Amino acid sequence: MKKTNRPLVLASVMLAMFIGAVEATIVSTAMPSISADLGGFSKYSWVFSAYLLMSTVTVLLYGKLSDIFGRKPIFAFGIILFLIGSLLCGLASSIEQLIFYRFIQGIGAGAVMPIATTIVGDIYTAEERGKIQGYLSSVWGISAVTGPAIGGFLVATIGWEYVFWVNIPLGILALAGVLLFLVEPQKKTKPSIDYLGAFLLTVSLTSFLYWLVEGGVGFAWNSVPSYSLSIGAVAVFAVFVLVEKKAKDPMMPFDIWKNKSILYANLVSLFTGMILISVSSYLPTYVTGVMEQPATVAGFTLTAMSIGWPIAAFFSGRLLIKIGYFRTSLAGGIFLVIGSLLFVAMRPEFGPLWAAMSSFMIGVGMGLTSTAFIVSIQAAVTYEQRGTATASNMFMRNLGSTIGVALLGSLLNSSLLNYFQDNEKDYTLNSVNGMLTEDSRNQLPLDVLSFLREGLTQALQNVYSLTAIFAVISFVLIFGLPRKKGVSSNG
């Protein structure tokens, strides 16, 4: 009987994680240049939101489908769609096109990260998972170290299009490795797909996330579209819960949420997702627009987070065995609070090194918590539920990122508009485009540049203050995790 080639499958999964790492950092680094080229600073957050929206909506569906049909076919579908989206993103000629192609990319991304992580949970024992998940997070981070640097270099030389196209060859290799070398157990039961549950969840989440992203921008919060979307999302979700409770094989088995390890790990992940998107989305804007540094330096400040993450993840796998899930997670929560407070204290004159140090602390916090959560969740369920349980954690972090980018984007835009109004200046959000590259800055009068810089500084300061609140909430929630030491397994 043919067996799984664990080293080659692990290497393939690491390549899939590389795509995720590059996506998280390289696009953020390129966004100031993309915005300056394609215009539409007011739609800046939609480039992130479109991707996050679809990856969040689909991640639970993919997790369940992988439990039913196996990891390989669902992983293959997701990564192919992701690569098609990446190709199209590089061909975009307007900000609207880019946003649409990011939707496609996001639909594929919903499968890549959770199923890659689930595959590792399948082929390694509970005792091995801590170390291997640490390696996975390390590779995610180490590969992300190259992302900002490559992104900054590509933007400065051949163009921002290549920050999307760099995914394609590695994605093909990752797909080939999983298809050729992963051997899955035969399915003994006839699959039962919860189509109605999948449809209801998709409609509910899409309505809710669209309301969050466009509220206060595309329509007023106290308008008919706002009320319709929010009430509709809640109503459809209520129907989804009723359907899931009666379904033979529900898409979201609510029983797994009764486990405290899963419940609190997922709640904390919701808020760490908000923190992560705050740093990766808005730090390059601060470094290029406020500190007036080039894209390569902005990439360096994000790279610092990508260095902290793998170092912490490497030690997290070992700490889990020595001091347990709770203490490891608590240490991560402390670093998240420290990093977010450093961002609150940041001033333009402090320079990019301060930004990098703050970013590094956030990375350490993410590395410690994310590894601990995945290992504890996978140890708490059986093989048949592992895809769903792993996806639930990815879903909550993605949901946090989507909520975060909507809240923080709304806060940034409203802060800027209030600043213009308070100073009786006839500027729009798109006026900020002129600050994001050296060439466009040189064309602005000094007094206009100084005024816009001060406004952007204040707006981003508000963003970081809200991020610090998210970090404190995540720290408090960690105390809900079980205190038990050691690693146990359910297969």
mmCIF file with all atom_site columns, C-alpha atoms in Angstrom, residues 129 256 259 262 376-387 389-390 489-491:
data_model
loop_
_atom_site.group_PDB
_atom_site.id
_atom_site.type_symbol
_atom_site.label_atom_id
_atom_site.label_alt_id
_atom_site.label_comp_id
_atom_site.label_asym_id
_atom_site.label_entity_id
_atom_site.label_seq_id
_atom_site.pdbx_PDB_ins_code
_atom_site.Cartn_x
_atom_site.Cartn_y
_atom_site.Cartn_z
_atom_site.occupancy
_atom_site.B_iso_or_equiv
_atom_site.pdbx_formal_charge
_atom_site.auth_seq_id
_atom_site.auth_comp_id
_atom_site.auth_asym_id
_atom_site.auth_atom_id
_atom_site.pdbx_PDB_model_num
ATOM 1  C CA . ARG A 1 129 ? 2.248   18.609 15.862 1.00 0.00 ? 129 ARG A CA 1
ATOM 2  C CA . ILE A 1 256 ? -17.177 21.667 18.847 1.00 0.00 ? 256 ILE A CA 1
ATOM 3  C CA . ASN A 1 259 ? -14.990 22.790 24.016 1.00 0.00 ? 259 ASN A CA 1
ATOM 4  C CA . ILE A 1 262 ? -11.824 25.820 20.737 1.00 0.00 ? 262 ILE A CA 1
ATOM 5  C CA . SER A 1 376 ? -4.749  22.702 20.952 1.00 0.00 ? 376 SER A CA 1
ATOM 6  C CA . ILE A 1 377 ? -7.737  22.759 18.569 1.00 0.00 ? 377 ILE A CA 1
ATOM 7  C CA . GLN A 1 378 ? -6.457  19.840 16.480 1.00 0.00 ? 378 GLN A CA 1
ATOM 8  C CA . ALA A 1 379 ? -5.806  17.827 19.648 1.00 0.00 ? 379 ALA A CA 1
ATOM 9  C CA . ALA A 1 380 ? -9.372  18.442 20.848 1.00 0.00 ? 380 ALA A CA 1
ATOM 10 C CA . VAL A 1 381 ? -11.186 16.756 17.917 1.00 0.00 ? 381 VAL A CA 1
ATOM 11 C CA . THR A 1 382 ? -11.199 13.562 15.845 1.00 0.00 ? 382 THR A CA 1
ATOM 12 C CA . TYR A 1 383 ? -9.921  13.166 12.259 1.00 0.00 ? 383 TYR A CA 1
ATOM 13 C CA . GLU A 1 384 ? -13.473 13.510 10.920 1.00 0.00 ? 384 GLU A CA 1
ATOM 14 C CA . GLN A 1 385 ? -13.837 16.957 12.530 1.00 0.00 ? 385 GLN A CA 1
ATOM 15 C CA . ARG A 1 386 ? -10.279 18.226 12.175 1.00 0.00 ? 386 ARG A CA 1
ATOM 16 C CA . GLY A 1 387 ? -10.848 20.071 8.903  1.00 0.00 ? 387 GLY A CA 1
ATOM 17 C CA . ALA A 1 389 ? -12.259 22.674 13.614 1.00 0.00 ? 389 ALA A CA 1
ATOM 18 C CA . THR A 1 390 ? -9.069  24.013 11.979 1.00 0.00 ? 390 THR A CA 1
ATOM 19 C CA . SER A 1 489 ? -4.731  13.637 21.139 1.00 0.00 ? 489 SER A CA 1
ATOM 20 C CA . ASN A 1 490 ? -7.931  12.502 19.538 1.00 0.00 ? 490 ASN A CA 1
ATOM 21 C CA . GLY A 1 491 ? -6.142  10.919 16.610 1.00 0.00 ? 491 GLY A CA 1
#
